[in-house]
């Protein structure tokens, strides 16, 4: 799904720019939380979110942003943004572990060891669900926020909540991408059909691996953007 952003240059009216960012956040929230969202949708959404963070970063330095007058709010946002960065690191570790299981599954699948394939796929599902459960527990700290009077800080808070939701949704989607083959069904078909099915399963695993690699790349880019945003906020405290 393609997203269309307006030019990243800051308009002459800060209020207009804030409104544009707010509209983009609401559009992103609706798209990424849709029941029809796919891994491809999430990848595009992470890229869009990074662009939105860049625009908010530009807002921070506008004369009328009021950020420099909201030291406490800035400090709170800096603290919560650290939790979001930790969540990005945590999901990257989970991506790596899931890829290892996929590679192992591909190897045992080539050998035709169905029992081992079932075990590997069950390991994948357990890991994805476990990561999702731990993620939900930690993410509550990242989205807890008081009502902000500063519009820029409010936008950062909204963007952070959407980022957390997208990370959770990505792990949920990954947990649904693979199913355990049923031994009894395999035993009832001919060797030729079994071989065809193995090829099909291998292709699906390869596609899943590529999906995870794509998610890794998008989350890594978002992580770097979040670090840049933190630097911008820290600069407002020292100015």
Coordinates of N, CA and C in Angstrom, one line a residue:
X1 N 0.8 -1.2 0.0 CA 0.0 0.0 0.0 C 0.9 1.2 0.0
X2 N 0.6 2.2 -0.9 CA 1.5 3.3 -1.0 C 0.9 4.5 -0.2
X3 N 1.7 5.3 0.4 CA 1.4 6.4 1.1 C 1.9 7.7 0.4
X4 N 1.1 8.7 0.4 CA 1.5 9.9 -0.2 C 1.7 11.0 0.8
X5 N 2.9 11.5 0.9 CA 3.2 12.6 1.9 C 3.4 13.9 1.1
X6 N 3.1 15.0 1.7 CA 3.4 16.3 1.2 C 4.9 16.5 1.4
X7 N 5.3 17.6 0.7 CA 6.7 17.9 0.8 C 7.2 18.0 2.3
X8 N 8.4 17.6 2.6 CA 8.9 17.6 4.0 C 9.3 19.0 4.4
X9 N 9.3 20.0 3.5 CA 9.6 21.4 3.9 C 8.5 21.9 4.8
X10 N 8.9 22.7 5.7 CA 8.0 23.2 6.7 C 7.2 24.4 6.2
X11 N 5.9 24.4 6.2 CA 5.1 25.5 5.7 C 5.3 26.7 6.5
X12 N 4.9 27.9 5.9 CA 5.1 29.1 6.6 C 4.3 29.2 7.9
X13 N 3.2 28.5 8.0 CA 2.3 28.5 9.1 C 2.5 27.3 10.0
X14 N 3.1 27.5 11.2 CA 3.3 26.4 12.1 C 2.0 25.6 12.4
X15 N 0.9 26.4 12.6 CA -0.4 25.8 12.9 C -0.9 24.9 11.8
X16 N -0.6 25.3 10.5 CA -1.0 24.5 9.4 C -0.1 23.2 9.3
X17 N 1.1 23.4 9.7 CA 2.0 22.2 9.6 C 1.6 21.2 10.7
X18 N 1.3 21.7 11.9 CA 0.8 20.8 13.0 C -0.4 20.1 12.6
X19 N -1.3 20.8 11.9 CA -2.6 20.1 11.5 C -2.3 19.0 10.4
X20 N -1.4 19.3 9.5 CA -1.0 18.3 8.5 C -0.4 17.1 9.2
X21 N 0.4 17.2 10.2 CA 1.0 16.1 10.9 C 0.0 15.3 11.6
X22 N -1.0 16.0 12.2 CA -2.1 15.4 13.0 C -2.9 14.5 12.0
X23 N -3.2 15.1 10.8 CA -3.9 14.3 9.8 C -3.2 13.1 9.4
X24 N -1.9 13.2 9.2 CA -1.1 12.1 8.8 C -1.1 11.0 9.8
X25 N -1.0 11.4 11.1 CA -1.0 10.4 12.2 C -2.3 9.7 12.2
X26 N -3.4 10.4 12.1 CA -4.7 9.7 12.1 C -4.9 8.8 10.9
X27 N -4.4 9.2 9.8 CA -4.5 8.3 8.6 C -3.6 7.0 8.8
X28 N -2.4 7.2 9.4 CA -1.5 6.1 9.6 C -2.1 5.2 10.7
X29 N -2.7 5.7 11.7 CA -3.3 4.9 12.7 C -4.4 4.0 12.2
X30 N -5.3 4.6 11.3 CA -6.4 3.9 10.7 C -5.9 2.8 9.8
X31 N -4.8 3.1 9.1 CA -4.3 2.1 8.1 C -3.6 0.9 8.8
X32 N -2.7 1.2 9.8 CA -1.9 0.2 10.5 C -2.8 -0.6 11.4
X33 N -3.9 -0.1 11.9 CA -4.7 -0.9 12.8 C -5.9 -1.6 12.1
X34 N -6.0 -1.5 10.8 CA -7.0 -2.1 10.1 C -6.9 -3.6 10.2
X35 N -8.1 -4.3 10.2 CA -8.1 -5.8 10.3 C -7.5 -6.4 9.0
X36 N -7.5 -5.6 7.9 CA -6.9 -6.1 6.7 C -5.5 -5.8 6.5
X37 N -4.8 -5.3 7.5 CA -3.4 -4.9 7.4 C -2.6 -6.2 7.2
X38 N -1.5 -6.0 6.4 CA -0.6 -7.2 6.2 C 0.8 -6.7 6.6
X39 N 1.7 -7.6 6.5 CA 3.1 -7.3 6.8 C 3.6 -6.2 5.8
X40 N 3.2 -6.3 4.6 CA 3.5 -5.2 3.6 C 3.0 -3.9 4.1
X41 N 1.8 -3.9 4.6 CA 1.2 -2.6 5.1 C 2.0 -2.1 6.3
X42 N 2.4 -3.0 7.1 CA 3.2 -2.5 8.3 C 4.6 -1.9 7.8
X43 N 5.2 -2.5 6.8 CA 6.5 -2.0 6.3 C 6.3 -0.6 5.8
X44 N 5.2 -0.4 5.0 CA 5.0 0.9 4.5 C 4.7 1.9 5.6
X45 N 3.9 1.4 6.6 CA 3.5 2.3 7.7 C 4.8 2.7 8.5
X46 N 5.7 1.8 8.7 CA 6.9 2.2 9.4 C 7.7 3.3 8.7
X47 N 7.7 3.2 7.4 CA 8.4 4.3 6.6 C 7.7 5.6 6.7
X48 N 6.3 5.5 6.7 CA 5.5 6.8 6.8 C 5.7 7.4 8.2
X49 N 5.8 6.5 9.2 CA 5.9 7.0 10.6 C 7.3 7.7 10.7
X50 N 8.3 7.2 10.1 CA 9.6 7.9 10.1 C 9.6 9.2 9.5
X51 N 8.8 9.4 8.4 CA 8.7 10.7 7.7 C 7.9 11.6 8.6
X52 N 6.9 11.1 9.3 CA 6.2 12.0 10.3 C 7.1 12.5 11.4
X53 N 7.9 11.6 11.9 CA 8.8 12.0 13.0 C 9.8 13.1 12.5
X54 N 10.2 13.0 11.3 CA 11.1 14.0 10.7 C 10.4 15.3 10.7
X55 N 9.1 15.3 10.3 CA 8.4 16.6 10.3 C 8.2 17.2 11.7
X56 N 7.9 16.3 12.6 CA 7.7 16.8 14.0 C 9.1 17.3 14.5
X57 N 10.2 16.7 14.1 CA 11.5 17.2 14.5 C 11.7 18.6 13.9
X58 N 11.2 18.9 12.8 CA 11.3 20.3 12.2 C 10.5 21.3 13.1
X59 N 9.3 20.8 13.5 CA 8.4 21.6 14.3 C 9.1 22.0 15.6
X60 N 9.9 21.2 16.2 CA 10.5 21.4 17.5 C 11.3 22.8 17.5
X61 N 11.9 23.1 16.4 CA 12.7 24.3 16.3 C 12.0 25.5 15.8
X62 N 10.7 25.4 15.5 CA 10.0 26.6 15.1 C 9.8 27.6 16.3
X63 N 9.8 28.9 16.1 CA 9.7 29.9 17.2 C 8.5 29.7 18.0
X64 N 7.4 29.3 17.4 CA 6.1 29.2 18.1 C 5.8 27.8 18.6
X65 N 6.7 26.9 18.7 CA 6.5 25.6 19.1 C 6.2 25.4 20.6
X66 N 6.7 26.3 21.4 CA 6.5 26.3 22.9 C 7.2 25.2 23.5
X67 N 8.0 24.4 22.8 CA 8.8 23.3 23.3 C 9.7 23.8 24.4
X68 N 10.4 24.9 24.2 CA 11.4 25.4 25.1 C 10.8 25.8 26.4
X69 N 9.5 26.1 26.4 CA 8.8 26.5 27.6 C 8.2 25.3 28.4
X70 N 8.3 24.1 27.9 CA 7.7 23.0 28.5 C 8.8 21.9 28.9
X71 N 9.7 22.4 29.7 CA 10.8 21.5 30.1 C 10.4 20.2 30.7
X72 N 9.4 20.2 31.6 CA 8.9 19.0 32.3 C 8.3 18.0 31.2
X73 N 7.5 18.6 30.3 CA 6.9 17.7 29.3 C 8.0 17.1 28.4
X74 N 9.0 17.9 28.1 CA 10.1 17.4 27.2 C 10.8 16.3 27.9
X75 N 11.1 16.5 29.2 CA 11.8 15.4 29.9 C 11.0 14.1 30.0
X76 N 9.7 14.3 30.2 CA 8.8 13.1 30.2 C 8.8 12.3 28.9
X77 N 8.8 13.1 27.8 CA 8.8 12.5 26.5 C 10.1 11.8 26.2
X78 N 11.2 12.4 26.7 CA 12.5 11.8 26.5 C 12.6 10.5 27.2
X79 N 12.0 10.4 28.4 CA 12.0 9.2 29.2 C 11.2 8.1 28.5
X80 N 10.0 8.5 28.0 CA 9.2 7.5 27.4 C 9.7 7.0 26.0
X81 N 10.4 8.0 25.4 CA 11.0 7.6 24.1 C 12.1 6.5 24.3
X82 N 12.8 6.5 25.4 CA 13.8 5.5 25.7 C 13.1 4.1 25.7
X83 N 11.9 4.0 26.3 CA 11.2 2.8 26.3 C 10.9 2.3 24.9
X84 N 10.5 3.3 24.1 CA 10.2 2.9 22.7 C 11.4 2.4 22.0
X85 N 12.6 3.0 22.2 CA 13.8 2.6 21.6 C 14.2 1.1 22.1
X86 N 13.9 0.9 23.4 CA 14.1 -0.5 23.9 C 13.2 -1.5 23.3
X87 N 12.0 -1.1 23.0 CA 11.0 -2.0 22.3 C 11.5 -2.3 20.9
X88 N 12.0 -1.3 20.2 CA 12.6 -1.5 18.9 C 13.7 -2.5 18.9
X89 N 14.6 -2.3 19.9 CA 15.7 -3.3 20.1 C 15.2 -4.7 20.4
X90 N 14.2 -4.8 21.2 CA 13.6 -6.1 21.6 C 13.0 -6.8 20.4
X91 N 12.3 -6.1 19.6 CA 11.6 -6.7 18.5 C 12.7 -7.1 17.4
X92 N 13.7 -6.4 17.3 CA 14.8 -6.7 16.4 C 15.4 -8.1 16.8
X93 N 15.6 -8.2 18.1 CA 16.2 -9.5 18.6 C 15.2 -10.7 18.3
X94 N 13.9 -10.4 18.5 CA 12.9 -11.4 18.2 C 12.9 -11.8 16.7
X95 N 13.1 -10.7 15.8 CA 13.2 -11.0 14.4 C 14.3 -11.9 14.1
X96 N 15.5 -11.7 14.7 CA 16.6 -12.5 14.5 C 16.4 -14.0 14.9
X97 N 15.7 -14.1 16.0 CA 15.5 -15.5 16.5 C 14.5 -16.2 15.6
X98 N 13.5 -15.5 15.1 CA 12.5 -16.1 14.2 C 13.2 -16.5 12.9
X99 N 14.1 -15.7 12.4 CA 14.8 -16.0 11.2 C 15.6 -17.3 11.3
X100 N 16.2 -17.4 12.5 CA 17.0 -18.7 12.8 C 16.1 -19.9 12.7
X101 N 14.9 -19.8 13.3 CA 14.0 -20.9 13.3 C 13.6 -21.2 11.9
X102 N 13.3 -20.2 11.1 CA 12.9 -20.4 9.7 C 14.0 -21.1 8.9
X103 N 15.3 -20.7 9.1 CA 16.4 -21.4 8.4 C 16.5 -22.9 8.8
X104 N 16.3 -23.1 10.1 CA 16.4 -24.5 10.6 C 15.2 -25.3 10.0
X105 N 14.0 -24.7 9.9 CA 12.9 -25.4 9.4 C 13.1 -25.7 7.9
X106 N 13.7 -24.8 7.2 CA 14.0 -25.1 5.8 C 14.9 -26.3 5.6
X107 N 15.9 -26.4 6.5 CA 16.8 -27.5 6.5 C 16.1 -28.9 6.7
X108 N 15.3 -28.9 7.7 CA 14.7 -30.2 8.0 C 13.6 -30.5 7.0
X109 N 13.0 -29.5 6.4 CA 12.0 -29.7 5.4 C 12.6 -30.3 4.2
X110 N 13.8 -29.9 3.8 CA 14.5 -30.5 2.7 C 14.8 -32.0 2.9
X111 N 15.0 -32.4 4.2 CA 15.3 -33.8 4.5 C 14.0 -34.6 4.5
X112 N 12.8 -33.9 4.5 CA 11.5 -34.6 4.5 C 11.2 -35.1 5.9
X113 N 11.8 -34.5 7.0 CA 11.5 -34.9 8.3 C 10.3 -34.1 8.9
X114 N 9.1 -34.6 8.6 CA 7.9 -33.9 9.0 C 7.8 -33.6 10.5
X115 N 8.2 -34.6 11.3 CA 8.1 -34.4 12.7 C 9.0 -33.3 13.2
X116 N 10.2 -33.2 12.6 CA 11.1 -32.1 13.0 C 10.5 -30.7 12.5
X117 N 9.9 -30.8 11.3 CA 9.3 -29.5 10.7 C 8.2 -29.1 11.7
X118 N 7.3 -30.0 12.2 CA 6.3 -29.6 13.1 C 6.9 -29.0 14.4
X119 N 7.9 -29.6 14.9 CA 8.6 -29.1 16.1 C 9.1 -27.7 15.9
X120 N 9.7 -27.4 14.7 CA 10.3 -26.1 14.4 C 9.2 -25.1 14.3
X121 N 8.2 -25.4 13.6 CA 7.1 -24.5 13.4 C 6.4 -24.1 14.8
X122 N 6.3 -25.2 15.6 CA 5.7 -24.9 16.9 C 6.6 -24.0 17.7
X123 N 7.9 -24.2 17.6 CA 8.9 -23.3 18.2 C 8.7 -21.9 17.8
X124 N 8.6 -21.7 16.4 CA 8.4 -20.4 15.9 C 7.1 -19.7 16.5
X125 N 6.0 -20.4 16.5 CA 4.8 -19.9 17.0 C 4.9 -19.5 18.5
X126 N 5.5 -20.4 19.3 CA 5.7 -20.1 20.7 C 6.5 -18.9 20.9
X127 N 7.6 -18.7 20.1 CA 8.5 -17.6 20.3 C 7.8 -16.3 19.9
X128 N 7.0 -16.3 18.8 CA 6.3 -15.1 18.4 C 5.3 -14.7 19.4
X129 N 4.5 -15.7 19.9 CA 3.5 -15.3 20.9 C 4.1 -14.9 22.2
X130 N 5.2 -15.5 22.6 CA 5.9 -15.1 23.9 C 6.4 -13.7 23.7
X131 N 7.0 -13.4 22.6 CA 7.6 -12.0 22.4 C 6.4 -11.0 22.4
X132 N 5.3 -11.4 21.8 CA 4.1 -10.5 21.7 C 3.6 -10.2 23.1
X133 N 3.6 -11.3 24.0 CA 3.1 -11.1 25.4 C 4.0 -10.2 26.2
X134 N 5.3 -10.4 26.1 CA 6.3 -9.6 26.8 C 6.2 -8.1 26.3
X135 N 6.0 -8.0 25.0 CA 6.0 -6.7 24.3 C 4.8 -5.9 24.9
X136 N 3.6 -6.5 25.0 CA 2.5 -5.8 25.5 C 2.7 -5.3 27.0
X137 N 3.4 -6.2 27.7 CA 3.6 -5.8 29.1 C 4.5 -4.6 29.2
X138 N 5.6 -4.5 28.4 CA 6.5 -3.4 28.5 C 5.9 -2.2 27.8
X139 N 5.1 -2.3 26.8 CA 4.7 -1.2 26.0 C 3.7 -0.3 26.8
X140 N 3.1 -0.8 27.8 CA 2.2 0.0 28.6 C 2.9 1.2 29.2
X141 N 4.2 1.0 29.6 CA 5.0 2.1 30.1 C 5.3 3.2 29.1
X142 N 5.3 2.8 27.8 CA 5.7 3.7 26.8 C 4.5 4.6 26.4
X143 N 3.3 4.1 26.5 CA 2.1 4.9 26.1 C 1.4 5.7 27.2
X144 N 1.9 5.4 28.5 CA 1.3 6.2 29.6 C 1.8 7.6 29.5
X145 N 0.8 8.5 29.4 CA 1.2 10.0 29.3 C 0.1 10.9 29.8
X146 N 0.5 12.0 30.3 CA -0.5 13.0 30.8 C -0.9 13.8 29.6
X147 N -2.0 14.6 29.8 CA -2.5 15.5 28.8 C -1.4 16.6 28.6
X148 N -1.0 16.8 27.3 CA 0.0 17.7 27.1 C -0.6 19.0 26.5
X149 N -0.1 20.2 27.0 CA -0.6 21.5 26.5 C 0.2 21.9 25.3
X150 N 1.4 21.4 25.2 CA 2.2 21.8 24.0 C 1.9 20.8 22.9
X151 N 1.5 21.4 21.7 CA 1.0 20.7 20.6 C 2.1 19.7 20.1
X152 N 3.4 20.2 20.0 CA 4.4 19.4 19.4 C 4.6 18.1 20.3
X153 N 4.6 18.3 21.6 CA 4.8 17.2 22.5 C 3.6 16.2 22.4
X154 N 2.4 16.8 22.2 CA 1.3 16.0 22.0 C 1.4 15.1 20.7
X155 N 1.9 15.7 19.7 CA 2.1 15.0 18.4 C 3.1 13.9 18.6
X156 N 4.2 14.1 19.4 CA 5.2 13.1 19.7 C 4.6 12.0 20.5
X157 N 3.7 12.3 21.4 CA 3.0 11.3 22.2 C 2.2 10.4 21.4
X158 N 1.4 11.0 20.4 CA 0.5 10.3 19.6 C 1.4 9.4 18.6
X159 N 2.5 9.9 18.1 CA 3.3 9.1 17.2 C 3.9 7.9 18.0
X160 N 4.3 8.2 19.2 CA 4.9 7.1 20.0 C 3.9 6.0 20.3
X161 N 2.6 6.3 20.6 CA 1.6 5.3 20.8 C 1.3 4.5 19.5
X162 N 1.3 5.2 18.4 CA 1.1 4.5 17.1 C 2.3 3.6 16.8
X163 N 3.5 4.0 17.1 CA 4.7 3.2 16.9 C 4.6 1.9 17.7
X164 N 4.2 2.0 19.0 CA 4.1 0.9 19.9 C 3.0 -0.1 19.3
X165 N 1.9 0.5 18.9 CA 0.8 -0.4 18.4 C 1.3 -1.1 17.1
X166 N 2.1 -0.4 16.3 CA 2.6 -1.0 15.0 C 3.6 -2.2 15.3
X167 N 4.4 -2.0 16.3 CA 5.4 -3.0 16.7 C 4.6 -4.2 17.2
X168 N 3.6 -4.0 18.0 CA 2.8 -5.1 18.5 C 2.1 -5.9 17.4
X169 N 1.5 -5.1 16.4 CA 0.8 -5.7 15.3 C 1.7 -6.5 14.4
X170 N 2.9 -6.0 14.2 CA 3.9 -6.7 13.4 C 4.2 -8.1 13.9
X171 N 4.4 -8.2 15.3 CA 4.7 -9.5 15.9 C 3.4 -10.4 15.8
X172 N 2.3 -9.8 16.0 CA 1.0 -10.6 15.9 C 0.9 -11.2 14.5
X173 N 1.1 -10.3 13.5 CA 1.0 -10.8 12.1 C 2.0 -11.9 11.8
X174 N 3.2 -11.8 12.3 CA 4.2 -12.8 12.1 C 3.8 -14.1 12.7
X175 N 3.2 -14.0 13.9 CA 2.8 -15.3 14.6 C 1.7 -16.0 13.8
X176 N 1.0 -15.4 12.9 CA -0.1 -16.0 12.1 C 0.4 -16.5 10.7
X177 N 1.6 -16.3 10.4 CA 2.1 -16.5 9.0 C 2.5 -18.0 8.7
X178 N 2.5 -18.8 9.7 CA 3.0 -20.2 9.5 C 2.1 -21.1 10.3
X179 N 1.8 -22.3 9.8 CA 1.0 -23.3 10.4 C 1.6 -24.6 10.4
X180 N 1.3 -25.4 11.4 CA 1.9 -26.8 11.5 C 1.2 -27.7 10.6
X181 N 2.0 -28.4 9.7 CA 1.4 -29.4 8.8 C 0.9 -30.6 9.6
X182 N -0.2 -31.2 9.1 CA -0.8 -32.3 9.8 C -0.2 -33.6 9.3
X183 N 0.4 -34.5 10.1 CA 1.1 -35.7 9.7 C 0.1 -36.6 8.9
X184 N -1.1 -36.8 9.5 CA -2.0 -37.8 8.9 C -2.4 -37.4 7.5
X185 N -2.5 -36.1 7.2 CA -2.9 -35.7 5.8 C -1.7 -36.0 4.9
X186 N -0.5 -35.8 5.3 CA 0.7 -36.0 4.5 C 0.8 -37.5 4.1
X187 N 0.5 -38.3 5.1 CA 0.7 -39.8 4.9 C -0.3 -40.4 3.9
X188 N -1.4 -39.6 3.6 CA -2.4 -40.1 2.7 C -2.2 -39.8 1.2
X189 N -1.1 -38.9 0.9 CA -0.9 -38.5 -0.4 C 0.3 -39.2 -1.0
X190 N 0.5 -39.2 -2.3 CA 1.6 -39.8 -3.0 C 2.9 -39.1 -2.7
X191 N 4.0 -39.7 -3.0 CA 5.3 -39.1 -2.8 C 5.5 -37.9 -3.7
X192 N 4.9 -38.0 -4.9 CA 5.0 -36.9 -5.9 C 4.3 -35.6 -5.3
X193 N 3.1 -35.8 -4.8 CA 2.4 -34.7 -4.2 C 3.1 -34.1 -3.0
X194 N 3.7 -35.1 -2.2 CA 4.4 -34.6 -1.0 C 5.6 -33.7 -1.4
X195 N 6.3 -34.1 -2.5 CA 7.4 -33.3 -2.9 C 7.0 -31.9 -3.4
X196 N 5.8 -31.9 -4.1 CA 5.3 -30.6 -4.5 C 5.0 -29.7 -3.3
X197 N 4.4 -30.4 -2.3 CA 4.0 -29.6 -1.1 C 5.2 -29.1 -0.4
X198 N 6.3 -29.9 -0.4 CA 7.5 -29.5 0.3 C 8.1 -28.2 -0.4
X199 N 8.1 -28.2 -1.7 CA 8.5 -27.1 -2.5 C 7.7 -25.9 -2.2
X200 N 6.4 -26.1 -2.1 CA 5.5 -25.0 -1.7 C 5.8 -24.4 -0.4
X201 N 6.0 -25.3 0.6 CA 6.3 -24.9 2.0 C 7.6 -24.1 2.0
X202 N 8.6 -24.6 1.2 CA 9.9 -23.9 1.2 C 9.8 -22.5 0.6
X203 N 8.9 -22.3 -0.4 CA 8.7 -21.0 -1.0 C 8.0 -20.1 0.1
X204 N 7.1 -20.6 0.8 CA 6.4 -19.8 1.8 C 7.4 -19.4 2.9
X205 N 8.3 -20.3 3.3 CA 9.2 -20.0 4.3 C 10.2 -18.9 3.8
X206 N 10.6 -19.0 2.6 CA 11.5 -18.0 2.0 C 10.8 -16.6 2.0
X207 N 9.5 -16.6 1.6 CA 8.8 -15.3 1.6 C 8.6 -14.8 3.0
X208 N 8.4 -15.6 4.0 CA 8.3 -15.2 5.4 C 9.6 -14.6 5.8
X209 N 10.7 -15.2 5.5 CA 12.1 -14.7 5.8 C 12.3 -13.4 5.2
X210 N 11.9 -13.2 4.0 CA 12.1 -11.9 3.3 C 11.2 -10.8 4.0
X211 N 10.0 -11.2 4.4 CA 9.1 -10.3 5.1 C 9.8 -9.8 6.4
X212 N 10.4 -10.7 7.1 CA 11.0 -10.4 8.4 C 12.2 -9.5 8.1
X213 N 13.0 -9.8 7.1 CA 14.1 -8.9 6.7 C 13.7 -7.5 6.4
X214 N 12.5 -7.4 5.7 CA 12.0 -6.1 5.4 C 11.6 -5.3 6.6
X215 N 10.9 -6.0 7.5 CA 10.5 -5.4 8.8 C 11.7 -4.9 9.6
X216 N 12.7 -5.8 9.6 CA 14.0 -5.4 10.3 C 14.5 -4.1 9.8
X217 N 14.6 -4.0 8.5 CA 15.1 -2.8 7.8 C 14.3 -1.5 8.2
X218 N 13.0 -1.7 8.1 CA 12.1 -0.5 8.4 C 12.2 -0.1 9.9
X219 N 12.2 -1.1 10.8 CA 12.3 -0.8 12.2 C 13.7 -0.1 12.5
X220 N 14.7 -0.6 11.9 CA 16.0 -0.1 12.1 C 16.1 1.4 11.6
X221 N 15.5 1.7 10.5 CA 15.4 3.1 10.0 C 14.6 4.0 11.0
X222 N 13.5 3.4 11.5 CA 12.7 4.2 12.4 C 13.5 4.4 13.7
X223 N 14.2 3.4 14.1 CA 15.1 3.6 15.3 C 16.0 4.7 15.2
X224 N 16.7 4.8 14.1 CA 17.6 6.0 13.8 C 16.9 7.3 13.8
X225 N 15.7 7.3 13.3 CA 14.9 8.6 13.3 C 14.5 8.9 14.7
X226 N 14.1 8.0 15.5 CA 13.8 8.2 16.9 C 15.0 8.8 17.7
X227 N 16.2 8.3 17.4 CA 17.4 8.8 18.1 C 17.6 10.3 17.7
X228 N 17.4 10.6 16.4 CA 17.5 12.0 15.9 C 16.5 12.9 16.6
X229 N 15.3 12.4 16.8 CA 14.3 13.2 17.4 C 14.7 13.5 18.9
X230 N 15.2 12.4 19.6 CA 15.7 12.6 20.9 C 16.8 13.7 21.0
X231 N 17.7 13.7 20.0 CA 18.7 14.7 20.0 C 18.1 16.1 19.9
X232 N 17.1 16.2 19.0 CA 16.5 17.5 18.9 C 15.8 18.0 20.2
X233 N 15.2 17.1 20.9 CA 14.6 17.5 22.2 C 15.6 17.8 23.2
X234 N 16.7 17.0 23.2 CA 17.8 17.3 24.2 C 18.4 18.7 23.9
X235 N 18.5 19.1 22.6 CA 19.0 20.4 22.3 C 18.1 21.5 22.8
X236 N 16.8 21.3 22.8 CA 15.9 22.3 23.3 C 16.1 22.5 24.8
X237 N 16.5 21.5 25.5 CA 16.7 21.7 27.0 C 18.0 22.4 27.3
X238 N 19.0 22.3 26.4 CA 20.3 23.0 26.6 C 20.3 24.4 25.9
X239 N 19.3 24.7 25.2 CA 19.3 26.0 24.5 C 18.9 27.2 25.5

